[in-house]
Coordinates of N, CA and C and ligand atoms in Angstrom, one line a residue:
M49 N -31.5 -22.9 -12.0 CA -32.0 -21.7 -12.0 C -31.1 -20.9 -12.4
R50 N -31.4 -19.5 -13.1 CA -30.6 -18.6 -13.6 C -31.2 -17.6 -13.2
D51 N -29.7 -16.5 -12.9 CA -30.1 -15.4 -12.5 C -29.3 -13.9 -13.0
D52 N -31.0 -13.7 -13.6 CA -30.4 -12.4 -14.4 C -30.0 -11.0 -13.8
S53 N -29.6 -11.4 -12.1 CA -29.0 -9.8 -11.8 C -27.7 -9.2 -12.1
P54 N -27.4 -8.1 -12.3 CA -26.4 -8.4 -12.4 C -25.4 -7.8 -11.3
T55 N -25.9 -8.4 -9.8 CA -25.4 -8.4 -8.2 C -26.1 -9.4 -7.8
R56 N -25.3 -9.5 -6.9 CA -25.4 -10.8 -6.0 C -26.2 -10.5 -5.1
T57 N -26.7 -9.1 -5.2 CA -27.5 -8.9 -3.5 C -28.7 -9.3 -3.7
S58 N -29.7 -9.9 -2.6 CA -31.0 -10.5 -3.0 C -31.5 -8.7 -3.3
R59 N -33.3 -9.3 -4.0 CA -33.9 -8.5 -3.8 C -34.4 -7.5 -2.5
F60 N -34.8 -8.7 -1.4 CA -35.5 -8.5 -0.7 C -34.5 -9.0 0.7
R61 N -34.5 -8.8 1.9 CA -33.6 -8.9 3.0 C -34.3 -8.4 4.5
A62 N -34.6 -9.3 5.0 CA -34.9 -9.3 6.4 C -34.0 -8.7 7.4
P63 N -34.3 -8.2 8.3 CA -33.4 -8.1 9.5 C -33.3 -9.2 10.4
T64 N -32.1 -9.7 11.1 CA -31.9 -11.2 11.9 C -32.0 -10.4 12.9
E65 N -31.9 -9.4 13.5 CA -32.1 -8.8 14.8 C -32.1 -7.2 14.5
P66 N -32.7 -6.5 15.9 CA -32.7 -5.0 15.2 C -31.6 -4.3 15.0
F67 N -31.8 -4.0 13.9 CA -30.4 -3.2 13.2 C -29.2 -3.8 12.8
R68 N -29.5 -5.2 12.3 CA -29.0 -6.1 11.8 C -29.7 -6.7 10.5
W69 N -29.2 -7.2 9.4 CA -29.9 -7.3 7.9 C -28.8 -9.0 7.9
Q70 N -30.2 -9.8 6.9 CA -29.4 -10.9 6.0 C -28.2 -10.3 5.2
G71 N -27.3 -11.0 5.0 CA -26.3 -11.2 4.1 C -25.2 -10.0 4.6
V72 N -25.7 -9.1 5.6 CA -25.0 -7.3 5.7 C -24.0 -8.0 6.8
D73 N -22.6 -7.8 6.4 CA -21.4 -7.9 7.3 C -21.8 -6.7 8.4
V74 N -21.0 -6.8 10.0 CA -20.9 -5.7 10.7 C -19.6 -5.7 10.4
L75 N -18.8 -4.2 10.1 CA -17.4 -4.3 9.6 C -17.3 -2.8 10.8
A76 N -15.6 -3.0 10.7 CA -15.1 -1.7 11.6 C -15.3 -0.7 10.4
Y77 N -15.6 0.5 10.9 CA -15.9 1.8 10.6 C -15.2 2.3 9.8
K78 N -14.0 2.3 9.6 CA -12.5 2.6 8.9 C -12.0 1.5 8.9
E79 N -11.0 1.6 8.5 CA -9.3 0.9 8.5 C -8.6 1.4 9.8
E80 N -8.3 0.6 10.6 CA -7.9 0.4 12.1 C -6.9 2.2 11.9
G81 N -6.7 3.2 12.9 CA -5.6 3.6 12.6 C -5.8 4.6 12.0
S82 N -6.5 4.6 10.8 CA -6.8 5.7 9.6 C -7.0 7.1 9.8
A83 N -7.6 7.3 10.9 CA -8.2 8.6 11.3 C -8.7 8.3 12.7
P84 N -9.6 9.2 13.8 CA -9.5 8.7 15.2 C -11.0 8.6 15.3
F85 N -11.5 7.7 16.0 CA -12.9 7.7 16.1 C -13.0 6.7 16.7
K86 N -14.4 6.5 17.9 CA -14.4 5.5 18.5 C -15.7 4.6 18.4
A87 N -15.4 3.5 18.5 CA -16.7 3.0 19.4 C -17.6 2.5 17.8
V88 N -17.6 2.5 16.5 CA -18.5 3.0 15.9 C -18.3 1.7 15.0
S89 N -19.5 1.0 14.3 CA -19.5 0.2 13.0 C -20.4 0.3 12.0
R90 N -20.5 -0.3 10.7 CA -20.5 0.1 9.8 C -21.0 -0.9 8.8
Q91 N -21.9 -0.7 8.2 CA -22.8 -2.0 7.1 C -23.4 -1.5 6.4
V92 N -22.9 -1.9 5.4 CA -23.3 -1.3 3.8 C -24.7 -2.4 3.5
L93 N -25.6 -1.3 3.8 CA -27.1 -1.7 2.8 C -27.2 -1.8 1.4
F94 N -27.0 -0.9 0.9 CA -27.0 -0.7 -0.8 C -25.6 -0.2 -1.2
S95 N -24.9 -1.3 -2.1 CA -23.8 -0.7 -3.1 C -23.5 -1.5 -4.4
E96 N -24.2 -1.0 -5.2 CA -24.3 -1.7 -6.7 C -23.8 -1.0 -8.1
P97 N -23.0 -1.8 -8.6 CA -22.8 -1.1 -9.5 C -23.3 -0.1 -10.2
F98 N -25.1 -0.5 -10.8 CA -25.8 0.4 -11.2 C -26.3 1.9 -10.1
L99 N -25.7 1.6 -9.2 CA -26.5 2.6 -8.3 C -24.9 3.8 -8.2
A100 N -25.1 5.0 -8.0 CA -24.5 6.3 -8.1 C -24.3 6.4 -6.3
G101 N -25.2 6.0 -6.0 CA -25.0 6.5 -4.4 C -24.9 5.0 -3.4
E102 N -24.4 4.9 -2.1 CA -24.6 3.8 -1.3 C -25.4 4.3 -0.2
L103 N -25.3 3.4 0.6 CA -26.2 3.5 1.8 C -26.2 3.0 2.7
R104 N -25.6 3.0 3.6 CA -24.8 2.3 5.4 C -25.9 2.5 6.5
Y105 N -25.2 2.2 7.3 CA -25.5 2.2 8.2 C -25.0 2.1 9.4
F106 N -24.8 2.9 10.1 CA -23.7 3.2 11.2 C -24.2 3.3 12.3
E107 N -23.1 2.3 13.3 CA -24.1 2.6 15.0 C -22.8 3.2 15.8
V108 N -23.0 3.6 16.4 CA -21.9 4.7 17.8 C -22.1 3.8 19.3
A109 N -21.4 3.0 19.8 CA -21.9 2.7 21.0 C -21.4 3.9 22.0
P110 N -22.5 4.1 23.5 CA -22.1 4.6 24.2 C -20.6 5.4 24.4
G111 N -20.7 6.5 24.7 CA -19.4 7.4 24.5 C -18.6 7.3 23.8
G112 N -18.9 6.7 22.2 CA -18.4 6.8 21.2 C -18.5 8.1 20.3
H113 N -17.6 7.8 19.0 CA -17.9 9.1 18.2 C -17.1 9.0 16.7
T114 N -18.0 9.7 15.9 CA -17.2 9.7 14.8 C -15.9 10.2 14.3
T115 N -15.5 9.9 13.1 CA -14.0 10.9 12.6 C -15.0 12.8 12.4
L116 N -14.3 13.5 13.4 CA -13.6 14.8 12.6 C -13.5 14.9 11.7
E117 N -14.3 15.1 10.3 CA -13.8 15.0 8.9 C -14.7 15.8 8.3
R118 N -13.7 16.6 6.9 CA -15.0 16.7 5.7 C -14.0 16.5 4.4
H119 N -15.1 16.8 3.7 CA -14.9 16.0 1.8 C -15.6 17.0 0.8
E120 N -14.6 16.9 -0.4 CA -16.4 17.3 -1.3 C -17.6 16.7 -1.4
H121 N -17.9 15.6 -1.0 CA -18.7 14.8 -1.2 C -19.7 15.0 -0.2
A122 N -21.5 14.9 0.0 CA -22.0 15.3 0.8 C -22.6 14.4 1.5
H123 N -23.6 14.3 2.8 CA -24.4 13.2 3.1 C -25.3 13.5 3.6
G124 N -26.4 12.7 2.9 CA -27.5 12.7 3.6 C -28.0 11.7 5.2
V125 N -28.4 12.1 6.4 CA -28.3 11.4 7.4 C -29.3 11.3 7.9
M126 N -30.0 9.9 8.1 CA -31.1 9.9 8.7 C -30.8 9.1 10.4
I127 N -31.1 9.4 11.3 CA -31.1 9.3 12.5 C -32.1 7.9 12.9
L128 N -31.8 6.5 12.8 CA -32.5 5.6 13.4 C -33.0 5.5 14.5
R129 N -31.6 5.8 15.7 CA -31.6 4.8 17.4 C -30.7 5.9 17.8
G130 N -31.2 6.0 19.0 CA -30.3 6.9 20.1 C -30.7 8.4 19.8
E131 N -29.2 8.9 20.9 CA -28.6 10.1 20.6 C -27.6 10.9 20.8
A132 N -27.7 11.8 19.7 CA -26.5 12.4 19.7 C -26.0 13.9 19.8
L133 N -24.8 14.6 20.0 CA -24.7 15.9 19.6 C -24.0 15.6 17.8
C134 N -24.5 16.3 17.1 CA -24.3 16.7 15.7 C -23.4 17.5 15.0
L135 N -22.6 17.7 14.9 CA -21.5 18.8 14.5 C -21.7 18.7 12.6
V136 N -22.5 20.3 12.2 CA -22.5 20.2 10.8 C -21.9 22.0 10.6
G137 N -20.5 21.8 10.0 CA -20.0 23.1 9.7 C -19.7 24.0 11.0
E138 N -20.6 24.7 11.5 CA -20.0 25.8 13.1 C -21.5 25.7 13.7
T139 N -22.3 24.7 13.2 CA -23.2 24.3 14.3 C -23.8 22.9 14.5
V140 N -24.1 22.9 16.2 CA -24.0 21.8 17.1 C -25.5 21.7 17.6
R141 N -25.7 20.5 16.7 CA -27.4 20.4 17.6 C -27.8 18.9 18.0
R142 N -28.7 18.6 19.1 CA -28.9 17.5 18.9 C -29.5 16.7 18.0
V143 N -29.9 15.3 18.0 CA -30.1 15.0 17.4 C -31.2 13.5 17.6
A144 N -32.1 13.3 17.2 CA -32.6 11.7 17.7 C -33.8 11.0 16.6
P145 N -34.0 9.9 16.8 CA -34.5 8.9 15.6 C -35.5 9.7 15.0
N146 N -35.7 9.6 13.8 CA -36.3 9.9 12.4 C -35.6 11.5 12.6
D147 N -34.8 12.3 12.8 CA -34.2 13.5 12.4 C -33.5 13.1 11.3
L148 N -33.4 14.4 10.3 CA -32.3 14.2 8.9 C -31.5 15.6 9.3
V149 N -30.2 15.2 8.2 CA -29.0 16.3 8.9 C -28.7 15.9 7.6
L150 N -28.7 17.2 6.8 CA -27.8 17.5 5.3 C -26.4 18.0 6.0
I151 N -25.6 17.2 5.1 CA -24.0 17.4 5.6 C -23.7 18.1 4.0
P152 N -23.7 19.1 3.8 CA -22.7 19.7 2.0 C -21.8 19.1 2.3
P153 N -20.8 20.0 1.0 CA -19.4 19.6 0.7 C -18.7 20.7 1.7
M154 N -17.6 20.1 2.3 CA -16.6 20.8 2.6 C -16.6 21.4 4.5
S155 N -18.4 20.6 4.8 CA -18.3 20.8 5.9 C -18.1 20.1 7.1
W156 N -16.9 20.9 8.0 CA -16.5 19.9 9.4 C -17.8 18.9 9.6
H157 N -18.0 18.1 10.4 CA -18.5 17.0 11.1 C -18.3 16.2 11.7
Q158 N -19.0 15.9 12.5 CA -19.3 14.6 13.4 C -20.0 14.5 14.3
F159 N -20.3 13.1 15.2 CA -21.6 12.6 15.5 C -20.5 12.1 17.6
R160 N -21.1 13.2 18.4 CA -21.0 12.1 19.7 C -21.9 11.8 20.2
T161 N -22.2 10.4 20.5 CA -23.6 9.7 21.3 C -23.6 11.0 22.9
R162 N -25.1 10.5 22.8 CA -25.6 11.3 24.2 C -26.3 10.4 25.0
G163 N -25.9 9.7 26.0 CA -27.1 9.2 26.8 C -26.3 7.7 26.6
D164 N -26.9 6.6 27.1 CA -26.3 5.0 27.3 C -26.8 4.3 26.6
E165 N -27.5 4.7 25.3 CA -27.8 3.7 24.3 C -27.1 4.0 22.7
P166 N -26.6 2.9 22.2 CA -26.3 2.9 20.9 C -27.2 3.8 20.4
M167 N -25.9 4.6 19.3 CA -27.0 6.0 18.4 C -26.9 5.1 16.9
G168 N -27.3 4.9 16.2 CA -27.4 4.5 14.9 C -28.1 5.6 13.7
F169 N -27.1 5.6 12.5 CA -28.1 6.5 10.9 C -27.9 5.9 10.3
L170 N -28.8 6.2 9.4 CA -28.3 6.1 8.0 C -27.5 7.0 7.4
C171 N -26.7 6.6 5.9 CA -26.2 7.5 5.7 C -25.9 7.3 4.2
M172 N -26.6 8.0 3.7 CA -26.4 8.6 1.9 C -25.4 8.7 1.1
V173 N -24.5 8.4 0.2 CA -23.2 9.1 0.1 C -22.7 8.8 -1.3
N174 N -22.4 9.5 -2.0 CA -22.1 9.3 -3.7 C -20.8 7.8 -3.7
A175 N -21.0 7.3 -4.6 CA -20.4 5.8 -5.0 C -19.0 6.3 -5.1
D176 N -18.6 7.0 -5.7 CA -17.6 8.0 -6.4 C -17.4 9.1 -5.0
R177 N -16.0 9.3 -4.7 CA -16.1 10.1 -3.7 C -14.7 10.0 -3.7
D178 N -14.2 11.4 -2.9 CA -12.6 11.9 -2.4 C -13.3 11.4 -0.8
R179 N -11.4 11.5 -0.8 CA -11.3 10.9 0.7 C -11.4 12.0 1.3
P180 N -12.2 11.8 3.1 CA -12.1 12.3 4.1 C -10.8 12.5 4.2
Q181 N -10.9 14.5 4.8 CA -10.0 14.8 5.1 C -10.0 15.7 6.6
L182 N -8.8 15.3 6.8 CA -9.1 15.5 8.8 C -8.5 16.8 9.2
P183 N -9.0 17.9 10.3 CA -8.8 18.6 10.6 C -6.7 19.1 10.9
D184 N -6.0 20.2 10.6 CA -5.1 20.5 11.3 C -5.1 21.5 11.9
N185 N -4.4 21.8 12.9 CA -4.3 22.8 14.0 C -5.0 24.2 13.8
D186 N -4.9 24.5 12.3 CA -5.2 25.9 11.8 C -6.8 25.4 11.8
D187 N -7.0 24.1 11.5 CA -8.3 23.7 11.3 C -9.2 24.2 12.6
L188 N -8.7 23.7 13.6 CA -9.5 23.1 14.7 C -9.2 24.8 15.4
Y189 N -8.2 25.2 15.2 CA -8.1 26.8 15.9 C -9.4 27.8 15.4
G190 N -9.8 27.3 13.7 CA -10.9 27.9 13.5 C -11.9 27.5 13.8
L191 N -12.0 26.2 13.8 CA -13.7 25.4 14.7 C -13.8 25.7 15.7
R192 N -12.6 26.2 16.6 CA -12.9 26.7 18.5 C -13.5 28.1 18.8
A193 N -13.0 28.8 17.4 CA -13.8 30.2 17.2 C -15.2 30.1 17.7
T194 N -16.0 29.4 17.3 CA -17.1 29.0 17.5 C -17.7 28.6 19.1
P195 N -17.8 29.3 19.8 CA -17.6 28.4 21.4 C -18.6 27.7 21.6
A196 N -19.6 26.8 21.1 CA -20.5 26.0 21.0 C -19.9 24.7 20.5
V197 N -18.7 24.9 19.4 CA -17.9 24.2 18.8 C -17.4 23.6 19.9
A198 N -16.3 24.7 20.3 CA -15.3 24.2 21.3 C -15.7 23.3 22.3
A199 N -17.2 23.5 22.8 CA -17.5 23.0 23.6 C -17.8 21.7 23.4
F200 N -18.5 21.6 22.2 CA -18.9 19.9 21.6 C -17.3 19.6 21.4
L201 N -16.1 20.3 21.0 CA -15.0 19.0 20.6 C -14.1 18.6 22.0
D202 N -14.8 19.7 23.0 CA -14.0 19.0 24.4 C -15.1 17.8 25.2
G203 N -16.5 17.7 24.5 CA -16.9 16.3 24.9 C -18.1 16.9 26.0
Q204 N -18.3 18.5 25.7 CA -19.5 19.0 26.7 C -20.4 19.1 26.1
D205 N -21.6 19.2 26.2 CA -22.6 19.4 25.3 C -23.3 21.1 25.6
P206 N -23.5 21.3 24.3 CA -23.6 23.5 25.0 C -24.9 23.6 23.7
T207 N -26.0 22.8 23.7 CA -26.7 22.8 23.4 C -28.2 23.0 24.5
Ligands
MN227 MN1 -18.4 12.4 6.3

């Protein structure tokens, strides 16, 4: 049987269990040791040569957090499960399933789970993108000028 597809990805993929899909590997969030994060997995749902973007599903275990970072590319995020505190720029908000989060270019951002459920989200991103930047001491000092952000960075809930 001939396959005319420019990609090996199946047109249709069903979930194998909640938040896991046929043919989608559960990967480490980042290369180990490249940036500070805790208890995060990554699944790439869509990444094709003919798409300008990628759609990924990230899952953060209870007590975990994503990397505090910024970059020139943006993210469109939709929360699918669990709850978290989310930092975007100088704003900290609680997020829950079906919430949408826009992370504009060069905004500091991080998710920290709340409660004892895993927190999972879809993240849309440019396929061609710059590497994330991590905060230096001056950046952290600037972030801490906002009390809610300082509390968030200390693992407290300022909401
Ligand atoms: Mn990011």
